[in-house]
Amino acid sequence: MKYKGETNSLEIGENNVIREYVTINPGTKGGGEKTVIGNNCLLMISSHIAHDCHIGNNVVIANNVPLGGHVTIEDSVVIGGNSAVQQFTRIGRLAMIGGMTGV
């Protein structure tokens, strides 16, 4: 997959806290061209949001958590530090993922 100048976007909601060294990639043509972060989320230090991810409202992503591409995280999810989420994964509403967990 290579960027060829196509339209893409990143939508970030209100009242989010995005800490140091967080990286967020915009969407890609193959994934709907949009990455979305809801409202009232906390993205802690060195977390990574890959292309075409959809993050709901009131989500906490702790330190050093990478999300692969096309991940969907529903509302009020907490992901513990040093966990990793594989691409094309859906995490349901109110889920709590313990630290150092592979999903």
Backbone as JSON Lines, residues from 0, in Angstrom:
{"i":0,"aa":"M","n":[0.84,-1.16,0.0],"ca":[0.0,0.0,0.0],"c":[0.9,1.23,0.0]}
{"i":1,"aa":"K","n":[0.71,2.08,-0.95],"ca":[1.54,3.26,-1.07],"c":[0.66,4.48,-1.28]}
{"i":2,"aa":"Y","n":[1.01,5.57,-0.63],"ca":[0.24,6.81,-0.79],"c":[0.45,7.37,-2.19]}
{"i":3,"aa":"K","n":[-0.67,7.61,-2.89],"ca":[-0.6,8.12,-4.26],"c":[-1.36,9.43,-4.41]}
{"i":4,"aa":"G","n":[-1.44,10.2,-3.32],"ca":[-2.09,11.49,-3.38],"c":[-3.6,11.46,-3.21]}
{"i":5,"aa":"E","n":[-4.16,10.3,-2.87],"ca":[-5.61,10.21,-2.7],"c":[-6.06,10.97,-1.45]}
{"i":6,"aa":"T","n":[-7.34,11.31,-1.43],"ca":[-7.91,12.02,-0.29],"c":[-7.96,11.09,0.92]}
{"i":7,"aa":"N","n":[-7.6,11.61,2.08],"ca":[-7.73,10.86,3.33],"c":[-7.99,11.85,4.45]}
{"i":8,"aa":"S","n":[-8.38,11.34,5.62],"ca":[-8.69,12.27,6.7],"c":[-8.48,11.64,8.07]}
{"i":9,"aa":"L","n":[-8.42,12.53,9.04],"ca":[-8.32,12.17,10.45],"c":[-9.32,13.04,11.19]}
{"i":10,"aa":"E","n":[-10.25,12.42,11.91],"ca":[-11.27,13.15,12.64],"c":[-11.07,12.91,14.13]}
{"i":11,"aa":"I","n":[-10.84,13.98,14.89],"ca":[-10.62,13.88,16.34],"c":[-11.73,14.65,17.03]}
{"i":12,"aa":"G","n":[-12.45,13.99,17.94],"ca":[-13.56,14.61,18.65],"c":[-13.12,15.62,19.69]}
{"i":13,"aa":"E","n":[-14.02,15.95,20.59],"ca":[-13.79,16.98,21.6],"c":[-13.31,16.38,22.93]}
{"i":14,"aa":"N","n":[-12.62,17.23,23.7],"ca":[-12.18,16.91,25.07],"c":[-11.27,15.69,25.16]}
{"i":15,"aa":"N","n":[-10.44,15.48,24.15],"ca":[-9.48,14.38,24.19],"c":[-8.16,14.87,24.77]}
{"i":16,"aa":"V","n":[-7.44,13.96,25.42],"ca":[-6.09,14.25,25.89],"c":[-5.16,13.34,25.11]}
{"i":17,"aa":"I","n":[-4.25,13.94,24.36],"ca":[-3.28,13.19,23.55],"c":[-1.91,13.55,24.08]}
{"i":18,"aa":"R","n":[-1.24,12.58,24.7],"ca":[0.02,12.83,25.38],"c":[1.22,12.77,24.44]}
{"i":19,"aa":"E","n":[2.41,12.91,25.04],"ca":[3.64,13.0,24.28],"c":[3.9,11.73,23.46]}
{"i":20,"aa":"Y","n":[4.49,11.94,22.28],"ca":[4.96,10.87,21.39],"c":[3.86,9.95,20.87]}
{"i":21,"aa":"V","n":[2.61,10.37,20.94],"ca":[1.53,9.61,20.33],"c":[1.57,9.84,18.82]}
{"i":22,"aa":"T","n":[1.38,8.77,18.05],"ca":[1.3,8.91,16.6],"c":[-0.07,8.45,16.13]}
{"i":23,"aa":"I","n":[-0.65,9.2,15.19],"ca":[-1.97,8.89,14.65],"c":[-1.88,9.02,13.14]}
{"i":24,"aa":"N","n":[-2.23,7.93,12.43],"ca":[-2.18,7.95,10.97],"c":[-3.57,8.2,10.39]}
{"i":25,"aa":"P","n":[-3.65,8.97,9.3],"ca":[-4.95,9.17,8.65],"c":[-5.39,7.9,7.92]}
{"i":26,"aa":"G","n":[-6.62,7.91,7.44],"ca":[-7.15,6.77,6.72],"c":[-6.47,6.54,5.38]}
{"i":27,"aa":"T","n":[-6.8,5.4,4.78],"ca":[-6.26,5.04,3.46],"c":[-7.4,4.75,2.5]}
{"i":28,"aa":"K","n":[-7.1,4.76,1.23],"ca":[-8.12,4.5,0.21],"c":[-8.78,3.13,0.42]}
{"i":29,"aa":"G","n":[-8.01,2.13,0.77],"ca":[-8.54,0.79,0.97],"c":[-9.37,0.62,2.23]}
{"i":30,"aa":"G","n":[-9.38,1.61,3.11],"ca":[-10.09,1.47,4.37],"c":[-11.11,2.55,4.64]}
{"i":31,"aa":"G","n":[-11.62,3.18,3.61],"ca":[-12.63,4.2,3.81],"c":[-12.07,5.6,3.94]}
{"i":32,"aa":"E","n":[-10.76,5.73,3.88],"ca":[-10.07,7.02,3.85],"c":[-10.24,7.86,5.12]}
{"i":33,"aa":"K","n":[-10.58,7.23,6.27],"ca":[-10.79,8.02,7.47],"c":[-10.38,7.26,8.72]}
{"i":34,"aa":"T","n":[-9.65,7.94,9.61],"ca":[-9.38,7.47,10.96],"c":[-10.18,8.37,11.89]}
{"i":35,"aa":"V","n":[-10.89,7.77,12.87],"ca":[-11.78,8.54,13.73],"c":[-11.47,8.26,15.19]}
{"i":36,"aa":"I","n":[-11.36,9.33,15.98],"ca":[-11.23,9.25,17.43],"c":[-12.4,10.01,18.02]}
{"i":37,"aa":"G","n":[-13.17,9.36,18.89],"ca":[-14.37,9.96,19.47],"c":[-14.06,11.07,20.46]}
{"i":38,"aa":"N","n":[-14.97,11.29,21.4],"ca":[-14.85,12.33,22.41],"c":[-14.37,11.76,23.75]}
{"i":39,"aa":"N","n":[-13.74,12.6,24.54],"ca":[-13.35,12.28,25.92],"c":[-12.42,11.07,26.02]}
{"i":40,"aa":"C","n":[-11.49,10.95,25.1],"ca":[-10.53,9.84,25.11],"c":[-9.2,10.29,25.7]}
{"i":41,"aa":"L","n":[-8.47,9.34,26.25],"ca":[-7.12,9.57,26.77],"c":[-6.17,8.65,26.03]}
{"i":42,"aa":"L","n":[-5.26,9.23,25.25],"ca":[-4.23,8.46,24.55],"c":[-2.92,8.77,25.26]}
{"i":43,"aa":"M","n":[-2.41,7.79,25.98],"ca":[-1.24,8.01,26.81],"c":[0.06,7.89,26.01]}
{"i":44,"aa":"I","n":[1.16,8.18,26.67],"ca":[2.47,8.35,26.04],"c":[2.84,7.17,25.14]}
{"i":45,"aa":"S","n":[3.32,7.49,23.95],"ca":[3.86,6.54,22.97],"c":[2.85,5.54,22.43]}
{"i":46,"aa":"S","n":[1.56,5.82,22.54],"ca":[0.6,4.94,21.89],"c":[0.56,5.27,20.4]}
{"i":47,"aa":"H","n":[0.12,4.31,19.59],"ca":[0.09,4.49,18.14],"c":[-1.27,4.07,17.61]}
{"i":48,"aa":"I","n":[-1.91,4.96,16.85],"ca":[-3.18,4.66,16.21],"c":[-2.91,4.57,14.72]}
{"i":49,"aa":"A","n":[-3.02,3.37,14.16],"ca":[-2.71,3.16,12.74],"c":[-3.88,3.62,11.86]}
{"i":50,"aa":"H","n":[-3.69,3.52,10.57],"ca":[-4.67,3.98,9.58],"c":[-6.0,3.26,9.7]}
{"i":51,"aa":"D","n":[-7.06,4.0,9.44],"ca":[-8.42,3.46,9.34],"c":[-8.96,2.89,10.65]}
{"i":52,"aa":"C","n":[-8.44,3.34,11.78],"ca":[-8.97,2.92,13.08],"c":[-10.18,3.78,13.44]}
{"i":53,"aa":"H","n":[-11.1,3.19,14.19],"ca":[-12.28,3.9,14.69],"c":[-12.33,3.69,16.19]}
{"i":54,"aa":"I","n":[-12.14,4.77,16.94],"ca":[-12.12,4.72,18.39],"c":[-13.34,5.45,18.9]}
{"i":55,"aa":"G","n":[-14.11,4.78,19.76],"ca":[-15.33,5.37,20.29],"c":[-15.08,6.45,21.32]}
{"i":56,"aa":"N","n":[-16.1,6.76,22.11],"ca":[-16.03,7.78,23.14],"c":[-15.57,7.19,24.47]}
{"i":57,"aa":"N","n":[-14.93,8.01,25.3],"ca":[-14.52,7.64,26.66],"c":[-13.58,6.44,26.69]}
{"i":58,"aa":"V","n":[-12.65,6.4,25.76],"ca":[-11.69,5.3,25.66],"c":[-10.37,5.73,26.29]}
{"i":59,"aa":"V","n":[-9.74,4.81,27.04],"ca":[-8.41,5.04,27.6],"c":[-7.45,4.04,26.96]}
{"i":60,"aa":"I","n":[-6.41,4.56,26.33],"ca":[-5.35,3.73,25.77],"c":[-4.08,4.1,26.52]}
{"i":61,"aa":"A","n":[-3.56,3.15,27.31],"ca":[-2.42,3.43,28.18],"c":[-1.1,3.48,27.4]}
{"i":62,"aa":"N","n":[-0.02,3.69,28.12],"ca":[1.31,3.87,27.53],"c":[1.73,2.71,26.63]}
{"i":63,"aa":"N","n":[2.39,3.07,25.52],"ca":[3.05,2.11,24.63],"c":[2.11,1.07,24.02]}
{"i":64,"aa":"V","n":[0.89,1.46,23.69],"ca":[-0.06,0.54,23.07],"c":[-0.17,0.86,21.58]}
{"i":65,"aa":"P","n":[0.27,-0.05,20.7],"ca":[0.06,0.16,19.27],"c":[-1.24,-0.51,18.81]}
{"i":66,"aa":"L","n":[-2.01,0.21,18.01],"ca":[-3.18,-0.37,17.36],"c":[-2.84,-0.59,15.89]}
{"i":67,"aa":"G","n":[-3.07,-1.79,15.39],"ca":[-2.86,-2.05,13.97],"c":[-3.94,-1.37,13.14]}
{"i":68,"aa":"G","n":[-3.8,-1.43,11.83],"ca":[-4.77,-0.8,10.94],"c":[-6.14,-1.44,11.0]}
{"i":69,"aa":"H","n":[-7.17,-0.65,10.76],"ca":[-8.56,-1.11,10.66],"c":[-9.1,-1.65,11.98]}
{"i":70,"aa":"V","n":[-8.59,-1.19,13.12],"ca":[-9.08,-1.61,14.43],"c":[-10.28,-0.75,14.81]}
{"i":71,"aa":"T","n":[-11.3,-1.38,15.4],"ca":[-12.45,-0.66,15.94],"c":[-12.5,-0.88,17.44]}
{"i":72,"aa":"I","n":[-12.54,0.22,18.18],"ca":[-12.67,0.16,19.63],"c":[-13.96,0.88,19.98]}
{"i":73,"aa":"E","n":[-14.89,0.16,20.58],"ca":[-16.18,0.75,20.92],"c":[-16.07,1.6,22.18]}
{"i":74,"aa":"D","n":[-17.17,2.19,22.62],"ca":[-17.18,3.15,23.73],"c":[-16.74,2.55,25.06]}
{"i":75,"aa":"S","n":[-16.08,3.4,25.87],"ca":[-15.74,3.12,27.27],"c":[-14.82,1.92,27.45]}
{"i":76,"aa":"V","n":[-13.88,1.74,26.56],"ca":[-12.9,0.66,26.63],"c":[-11.64,1.17,27.31]}
{"i":77,"aa":"V","n":[-10.99,0.31,28.1],"ca":[-9.69,0.62,28.7],"c":[-8.7,-0.44,28.23]}
{"i":78,"aa":"I","n":[-7.58,0.01,27.66],"ca":[-6.53,-0.9,27.21],"c":[-5.29,-0.62,28.04]}
{"i":79,"aa":"G","n":[-4.83,-1.64,28.8],"ca":[-3.69,-1.49,29.69],"c":[-2.37,-1.31,28.95]}
{"i":80,"aa":"G","n":[-1.4,-0.78,29.66],"ca":[-0.1,-0.44,29.1],"c":[0.65,-1.63,28.51]}
{"i":81,"aa":"N","n":[1.42,-1.34,27.48],"ca":[2.26,-2.32,26.78],"c":[1.48,-3.46,26.16]}
{"i":82,"aa":"S","n":[0.18,-3.26,25.92],"ca":[-0.61,-4.23,25.17],"c":[-0.47,-3.91,23.69]}
{"i":83,"aa":"A","n":[-0.86,-4.85,22.85],"ca":[-0.83,-4.62,21.4],"c":[-2.11,-5.17,20.79]}
{"i":84,"aa":"V","n":[-2.66,-4.44,19.82],"ca":[-3.91,-4.85,19.18],"c":[-3.63,-5.09,17.69]}
{"i":85,"aa":"Q","n":[-3.85,-6.32,17.25],"ca":[-3.62,-6.75,15.87],"c":[-4.6,-6.07,14.92]}
{"i":86,"aa":"Q","n":[-4.22,-5.89,13.66],"ca":[-5.09,-5.25,12.69],"c":[-6.39,-6.03,12.5]}
{"i":87,"aa":"F","n":[-7.43,-5.32,12.06],"ca":[-8.77,-5.86,11.8],"c":[-9.42,-6.46,13.04]}
{"i":88,"aa":"T","n":[-9.13,-5.9,14.21],"ca":[-9.71,-6.37,15.47],"c":[-10.8,-5.42,15.92]}
{"i":89,"aa":"R","n":[-11.85,-5.97,16.53],"ca":[-12.91,-5.16,17.13],"c":[-12.93,-5.46,18.63]}
{"i":90,"aa":"I","n":[-12.88,-4.4,19.44],"ca":[-12.97,-4.54,20.89],"c":[-14.3,-3.93,21.31]}
{"i":91,"aa":"G","n":[-15.13,-4.73,21.98],"ca":[-16.49,-4.32,22.31],"c":[-16.6,-3.33,23.45]}
{"i":92,"aa":"R","n":[-17.75,-2.72,23.54],"ca":[-18.08,-1.7,24.53],"c":[-17.8,-2.2,25.95]}
{"i":93,"aa":"L","n":[-17.21,-1.33,26.77],"ca":[-16.92,-1.56,28.19],"c":[-15.85,-2.62,28.45]}
{"i":94,"aa":"A","n":[-15.13,-3.06,27.43],"ca":[-14.07,-4.06,27.64],"c":[-12.9,-3.44,28.38]}
{"i":95,"aa":"M","n":[-12.23,-4.26,29.18],"ca":[-11.0,-3.86,29.86],"c":[-9.93,-4.88,29.48]}
{"i":96,"aa":"I","n":[-8.85,-4.4,28.88],"ca":[-7.75,-5.26,28.44],"c":[-6.6,-5.04,29.41]}
{"i":97,"aa":"G","n":[-6.13,-6.11,30.05],"ca":[-5.04,-6.0,31.01],"c":[-3.72,-5.63,30.35]}
{"i":98,"aa":"G","n":[-2.83,-5.08,31.13],"ca":[-1.52,-4.69,30.62],"c":[-0.73,-5.86,30.06]}
{"i":99,"aa":"M","n":[0.11,-5.58,29.07],"ca":[0.99,-6.56,28.43],"c":[0.22,-7.71,27.79]}
{"i":100,"aa":"T","n":[-0.93,-7.4,27.21],"ca":[-1.78,-8.4,26.58],"c":[-1.76,-8.23,25.07]}
{"i":101,"aa":"G","n":[-1.7,-9.33,24.35],"ca":[-1.83,-9.3,22.9],"c":[-3.27,-9.56,22.51]}
{"i":102,"aa":"V","n":[-3.83,-8.72,21.68],"ca":[-5.23,-8.87,21.27],"c":[-5.28,-9.05,19.77]}
